Short mmCIF file of C-alpha atoms (C1' of nucleotides) in Angstrom, two decimals:
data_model
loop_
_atom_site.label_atom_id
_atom_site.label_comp_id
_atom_site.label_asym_id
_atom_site.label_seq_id
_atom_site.Cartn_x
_atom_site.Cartn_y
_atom_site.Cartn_z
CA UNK A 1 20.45 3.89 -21.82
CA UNK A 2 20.31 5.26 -17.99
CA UNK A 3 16.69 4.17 -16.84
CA UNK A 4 17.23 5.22 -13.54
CA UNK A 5 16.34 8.73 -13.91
CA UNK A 6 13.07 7.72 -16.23
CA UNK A 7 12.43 5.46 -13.39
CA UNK A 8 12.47 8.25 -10.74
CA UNK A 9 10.73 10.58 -13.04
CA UNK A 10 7.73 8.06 -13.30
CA UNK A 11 7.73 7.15 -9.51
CA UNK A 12 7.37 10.64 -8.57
CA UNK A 13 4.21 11.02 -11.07
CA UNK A 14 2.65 7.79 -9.26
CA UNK A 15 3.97 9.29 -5.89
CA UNK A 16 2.12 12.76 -7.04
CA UNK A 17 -1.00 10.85 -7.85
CA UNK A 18 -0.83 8.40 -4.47
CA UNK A 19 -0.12 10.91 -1.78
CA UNK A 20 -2.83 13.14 -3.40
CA UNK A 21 -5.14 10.39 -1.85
CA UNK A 22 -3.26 9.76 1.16
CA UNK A 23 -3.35 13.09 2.02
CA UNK A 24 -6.90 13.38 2.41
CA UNK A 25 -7.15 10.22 4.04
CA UNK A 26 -4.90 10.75 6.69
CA UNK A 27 -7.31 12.95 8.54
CA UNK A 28 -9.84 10.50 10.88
CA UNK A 29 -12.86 12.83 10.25
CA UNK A 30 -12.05 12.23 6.72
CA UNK A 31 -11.21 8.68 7.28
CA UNK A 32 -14.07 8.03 8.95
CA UNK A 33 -16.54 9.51 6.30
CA UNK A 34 -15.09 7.72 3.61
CA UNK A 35 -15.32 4.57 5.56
CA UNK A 36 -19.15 5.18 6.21
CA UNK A 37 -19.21 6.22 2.27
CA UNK A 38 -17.95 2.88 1.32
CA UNK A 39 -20.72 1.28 3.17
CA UNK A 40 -23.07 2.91 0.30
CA UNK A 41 -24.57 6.52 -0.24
CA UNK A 42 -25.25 8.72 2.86
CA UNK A 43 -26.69 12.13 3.31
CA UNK A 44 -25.19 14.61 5.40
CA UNK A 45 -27.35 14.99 8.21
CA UNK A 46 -26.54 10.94 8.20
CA UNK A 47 -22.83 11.25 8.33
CA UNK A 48 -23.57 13.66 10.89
CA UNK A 49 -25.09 11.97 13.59
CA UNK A 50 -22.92 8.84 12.19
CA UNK A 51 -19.50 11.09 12.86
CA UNK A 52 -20.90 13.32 15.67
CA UNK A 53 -19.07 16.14 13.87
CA UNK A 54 -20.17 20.13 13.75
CA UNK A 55 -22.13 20.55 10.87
CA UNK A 56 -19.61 23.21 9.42
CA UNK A 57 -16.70 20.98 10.14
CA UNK A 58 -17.94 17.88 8.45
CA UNK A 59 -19.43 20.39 5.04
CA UNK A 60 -15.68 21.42 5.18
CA UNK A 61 -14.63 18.19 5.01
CA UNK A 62 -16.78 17.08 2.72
CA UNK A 63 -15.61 19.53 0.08
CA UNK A 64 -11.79 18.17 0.49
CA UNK A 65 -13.56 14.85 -0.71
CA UNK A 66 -14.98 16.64 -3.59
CA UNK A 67 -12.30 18.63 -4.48
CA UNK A 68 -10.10 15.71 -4.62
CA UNK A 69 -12.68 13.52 -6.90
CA UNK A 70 -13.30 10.90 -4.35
CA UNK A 71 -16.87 11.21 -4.02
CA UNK A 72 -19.90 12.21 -5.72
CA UNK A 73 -22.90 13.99 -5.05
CA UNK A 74 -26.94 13.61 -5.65
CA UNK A 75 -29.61 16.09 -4.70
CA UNK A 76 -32.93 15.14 -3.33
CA UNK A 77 -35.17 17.85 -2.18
CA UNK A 78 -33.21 19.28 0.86
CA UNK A 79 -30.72 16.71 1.12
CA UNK A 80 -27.71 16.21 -0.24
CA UNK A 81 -26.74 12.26 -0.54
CA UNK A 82 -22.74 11.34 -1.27
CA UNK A 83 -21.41 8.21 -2.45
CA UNK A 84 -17.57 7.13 -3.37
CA UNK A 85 -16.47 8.45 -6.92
CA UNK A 86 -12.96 6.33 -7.14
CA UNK A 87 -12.99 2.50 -7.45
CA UNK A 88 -9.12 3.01 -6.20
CA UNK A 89 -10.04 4.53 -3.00
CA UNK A 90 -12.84 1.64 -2.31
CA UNK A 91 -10.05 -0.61 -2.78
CA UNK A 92 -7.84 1.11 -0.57
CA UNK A 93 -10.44 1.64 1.85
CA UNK A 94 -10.64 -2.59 1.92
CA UNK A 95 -6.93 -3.00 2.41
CA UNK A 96 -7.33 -0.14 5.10
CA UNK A 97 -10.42 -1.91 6.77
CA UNK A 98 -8.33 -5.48 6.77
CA UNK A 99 -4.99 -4.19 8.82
CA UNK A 100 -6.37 -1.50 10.84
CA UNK A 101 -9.48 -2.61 12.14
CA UNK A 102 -9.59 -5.27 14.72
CA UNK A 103 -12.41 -7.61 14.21
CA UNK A 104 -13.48 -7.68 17.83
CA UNK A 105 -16.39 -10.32 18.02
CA UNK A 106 -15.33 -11.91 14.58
CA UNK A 107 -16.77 -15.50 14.20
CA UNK A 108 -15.29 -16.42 10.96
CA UNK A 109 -11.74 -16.73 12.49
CA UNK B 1 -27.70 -1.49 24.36
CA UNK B 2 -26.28 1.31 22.37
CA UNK B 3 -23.60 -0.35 19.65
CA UNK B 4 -23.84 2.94 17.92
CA UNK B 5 -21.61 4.72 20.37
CA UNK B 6 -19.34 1.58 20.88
CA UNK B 7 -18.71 1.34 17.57
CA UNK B 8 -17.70 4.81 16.71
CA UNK B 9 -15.17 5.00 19.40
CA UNK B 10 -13.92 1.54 17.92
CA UNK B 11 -13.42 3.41 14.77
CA UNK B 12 -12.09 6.18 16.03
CA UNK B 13 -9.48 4.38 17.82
CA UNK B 14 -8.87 2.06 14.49
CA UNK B 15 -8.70 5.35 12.44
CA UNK B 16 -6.21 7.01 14.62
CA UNK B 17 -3.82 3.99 14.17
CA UNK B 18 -4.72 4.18 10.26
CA UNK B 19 -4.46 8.10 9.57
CA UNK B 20 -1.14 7.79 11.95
CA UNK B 21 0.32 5.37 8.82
CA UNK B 22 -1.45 7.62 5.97
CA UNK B 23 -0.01 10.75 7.00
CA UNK B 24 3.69 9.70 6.97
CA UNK B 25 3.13 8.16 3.72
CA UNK B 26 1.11 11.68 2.58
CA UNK B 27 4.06 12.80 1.45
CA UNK B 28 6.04 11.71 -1.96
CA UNK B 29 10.16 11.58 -0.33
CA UNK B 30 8.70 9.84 2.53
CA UNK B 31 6.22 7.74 0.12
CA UNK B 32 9.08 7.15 -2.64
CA UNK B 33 11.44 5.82 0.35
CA UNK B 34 9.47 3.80 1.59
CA UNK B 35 8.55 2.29 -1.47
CA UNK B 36 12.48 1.56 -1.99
CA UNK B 37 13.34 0.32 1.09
CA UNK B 38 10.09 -1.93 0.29
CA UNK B 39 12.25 -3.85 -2.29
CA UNK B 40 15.06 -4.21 0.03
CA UNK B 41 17.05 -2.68 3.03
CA UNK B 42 19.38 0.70 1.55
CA UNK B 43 22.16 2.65 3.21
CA UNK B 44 21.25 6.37 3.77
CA UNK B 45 23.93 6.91 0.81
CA UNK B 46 21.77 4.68 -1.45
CA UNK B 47 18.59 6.48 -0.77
CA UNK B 48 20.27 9.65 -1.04
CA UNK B 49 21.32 8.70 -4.53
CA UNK B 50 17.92 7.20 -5.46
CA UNK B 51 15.55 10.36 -4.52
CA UNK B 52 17.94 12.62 -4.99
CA UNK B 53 17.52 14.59 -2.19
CA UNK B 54 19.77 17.09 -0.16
CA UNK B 55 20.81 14.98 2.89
CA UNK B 56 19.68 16.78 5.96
CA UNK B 57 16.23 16.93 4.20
CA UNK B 58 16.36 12.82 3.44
CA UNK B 59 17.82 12.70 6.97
CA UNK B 60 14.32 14.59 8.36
CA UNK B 61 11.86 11.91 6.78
CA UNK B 62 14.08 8.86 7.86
CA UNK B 63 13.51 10.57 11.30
CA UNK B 64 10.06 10.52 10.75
CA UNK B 65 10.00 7.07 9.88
CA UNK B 66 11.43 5.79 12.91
CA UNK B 67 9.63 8.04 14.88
CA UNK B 68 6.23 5.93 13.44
CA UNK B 69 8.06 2.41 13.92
CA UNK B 70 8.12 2.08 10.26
CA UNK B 71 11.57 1.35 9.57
CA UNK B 72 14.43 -0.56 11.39
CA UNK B 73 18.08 0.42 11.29
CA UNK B 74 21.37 -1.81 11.45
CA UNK B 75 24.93 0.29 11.70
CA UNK B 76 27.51 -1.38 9.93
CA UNK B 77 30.77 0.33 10.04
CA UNK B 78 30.01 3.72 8.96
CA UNK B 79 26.92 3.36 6.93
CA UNK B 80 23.34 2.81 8.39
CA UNK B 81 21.06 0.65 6.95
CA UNK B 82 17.35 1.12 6.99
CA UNK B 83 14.77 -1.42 6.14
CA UNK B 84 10.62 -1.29 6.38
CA UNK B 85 9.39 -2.80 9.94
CA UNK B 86 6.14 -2.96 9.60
CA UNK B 87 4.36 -5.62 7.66
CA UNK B 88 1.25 -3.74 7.60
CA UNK B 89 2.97 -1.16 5.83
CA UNK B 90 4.37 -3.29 3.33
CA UNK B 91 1.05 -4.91 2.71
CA UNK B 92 0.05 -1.06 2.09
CA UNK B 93 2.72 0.08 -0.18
CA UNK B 94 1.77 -3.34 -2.23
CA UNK B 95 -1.74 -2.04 -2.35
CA UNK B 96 -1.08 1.17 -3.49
CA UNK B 97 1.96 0.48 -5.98
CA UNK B 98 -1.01 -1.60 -7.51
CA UNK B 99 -3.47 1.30 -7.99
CA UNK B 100 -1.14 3.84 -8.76
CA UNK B 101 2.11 2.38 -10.67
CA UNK B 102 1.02 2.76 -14.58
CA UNK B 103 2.79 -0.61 -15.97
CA UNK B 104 4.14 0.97 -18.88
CA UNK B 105 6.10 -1.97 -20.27
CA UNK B 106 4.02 -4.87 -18.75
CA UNK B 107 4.19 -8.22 -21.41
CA UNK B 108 2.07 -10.61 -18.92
CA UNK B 109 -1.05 -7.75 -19.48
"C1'" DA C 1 -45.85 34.54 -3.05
"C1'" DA C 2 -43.70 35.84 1.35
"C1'" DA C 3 -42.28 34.13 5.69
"C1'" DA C 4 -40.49 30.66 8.25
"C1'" DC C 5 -37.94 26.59 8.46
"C1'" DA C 6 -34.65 22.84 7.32
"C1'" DA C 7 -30.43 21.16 5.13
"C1'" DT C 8 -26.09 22.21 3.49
"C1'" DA C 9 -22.25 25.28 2.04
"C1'" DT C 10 -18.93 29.10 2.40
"C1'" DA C 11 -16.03 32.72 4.80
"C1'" DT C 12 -12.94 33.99 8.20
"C1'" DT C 13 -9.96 33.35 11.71
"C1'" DG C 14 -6.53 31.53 15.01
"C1'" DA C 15 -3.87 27.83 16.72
"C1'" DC C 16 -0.83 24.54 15.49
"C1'" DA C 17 2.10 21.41 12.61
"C1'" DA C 18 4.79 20.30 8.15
"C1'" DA C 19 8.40 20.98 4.75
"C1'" DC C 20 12.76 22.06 3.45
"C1'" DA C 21 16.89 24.92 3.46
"C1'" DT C 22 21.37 26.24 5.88
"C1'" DA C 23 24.48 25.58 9.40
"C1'" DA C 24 26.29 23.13 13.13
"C1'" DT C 25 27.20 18.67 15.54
"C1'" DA C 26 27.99 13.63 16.44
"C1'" DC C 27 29.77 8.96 15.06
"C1'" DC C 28 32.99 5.81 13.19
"C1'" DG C 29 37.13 3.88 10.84
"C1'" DG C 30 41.85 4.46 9.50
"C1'" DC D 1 42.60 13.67 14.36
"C1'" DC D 2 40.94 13.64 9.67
"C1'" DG D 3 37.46 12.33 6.12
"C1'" DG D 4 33.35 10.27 5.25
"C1'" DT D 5 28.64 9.27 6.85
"C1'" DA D 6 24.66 10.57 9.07
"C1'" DT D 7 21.78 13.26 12.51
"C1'" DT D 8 20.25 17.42 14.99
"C1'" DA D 9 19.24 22.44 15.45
"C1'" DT D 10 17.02 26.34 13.80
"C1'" DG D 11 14.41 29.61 11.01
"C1'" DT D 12 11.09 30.76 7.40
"C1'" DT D 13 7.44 29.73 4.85
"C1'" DT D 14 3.43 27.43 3.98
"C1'" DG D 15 -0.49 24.35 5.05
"C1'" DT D 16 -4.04 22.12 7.92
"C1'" DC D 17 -7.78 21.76 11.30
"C1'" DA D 18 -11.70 23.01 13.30
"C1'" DA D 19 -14.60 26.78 15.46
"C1'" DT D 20 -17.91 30.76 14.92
"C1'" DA D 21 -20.65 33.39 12.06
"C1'" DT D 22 -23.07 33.99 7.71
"C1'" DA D 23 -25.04 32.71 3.29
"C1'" DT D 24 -27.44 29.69 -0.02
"C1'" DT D 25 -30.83 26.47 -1.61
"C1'" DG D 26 -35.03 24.00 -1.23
"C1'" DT D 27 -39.54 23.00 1.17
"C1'" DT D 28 -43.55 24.10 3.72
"C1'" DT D 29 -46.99 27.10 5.57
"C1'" DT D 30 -50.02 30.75 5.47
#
DNA sequence: AAAACAATATATTGACAAACATAATACCGG
DNA sequence: CCGGTATTATGTTTGTCAATATATTGTTTT
């Protein structure tokens, strides 16, 4: 039996499914929110002044994440509060976090 | 003193570096190559057969590739050889082949 | 309950970059 | 100099980013 083309076939689902994330991630606005996200539930007018970000640019943004399933939303009153929807992305996020961000004034190395 | 400002130019900087990576790998050739030449450096020819892919098109994303520093060559003879040169990256595609690779016919789950 | 205000979302647009196809060009070994 | 191997050039189509302007939803004030 030829598994290489049922091997492609699969690879190219899980490639589908991957870059859908990647995609969204490889914008640093984006980046950035989800990073702040993973930190724990934030409002917008938090990510914000967090991002420095024009309010219609980071709304825009924030509707990629939705639209993608990577975060969730929770209404209070006026504010809207969003929190990380996909226990893959957190985890990706981590492995993100470890190689790309230089722990300037780490102690624990 | 401010660390709020500090710190989001630190993450800006970090993110750049991060969404520079994500966005090559955004896309499912340049994602499914990488994730071959992951297991092992592959002529252009091998890839080619593996992806499936019209050559000048394969030939584009390799470009991109080295353009990011993410893959090495080695000519021997006619053939080129291309291998992933950037551990990070590796430590990525492990990361992700994790989350995203069902493992259909897995007997140590 | 209507007006005014605050928080967030959507619409539209314009500049710019990505993807992939076809065709042409370079590199190497015999 | 020919055949095999790989890259570059170019054009078309499509997608992305972020800015300005406008709309929606909820709260407060009168």
């Amino acid at each position: 039996m030829d598994t290489t083309t049922l091997d492609i076939d699969a690879m190219r689902a899980a490639a589908g499914q991957a870059t859908a994330v990647l995609s969204v991630l490889a914008n640093a606005n984006r980046l950035l929110l989800m990073c702040q996200l993973g930190q724990g539930e934030k409002s917008v007018g938090e990510l914000e002044e967090l991002l420095d970000l024009h309010q219609p640019t980071l709304s825009q943004q924030l509707g990629v994440l939705r639209a993608e399933g990577l975060v969730n939303t929770r209404r209070d009153g006026k504010k809207i509060y969003y929190s990380v929807a996909d226990e893959r992305v957190l985890a990706l996020l981590a492995t993100l976090y470890q190689l790309y961000c230089p722990r300037a004034g780490d102690s624990t190395r």
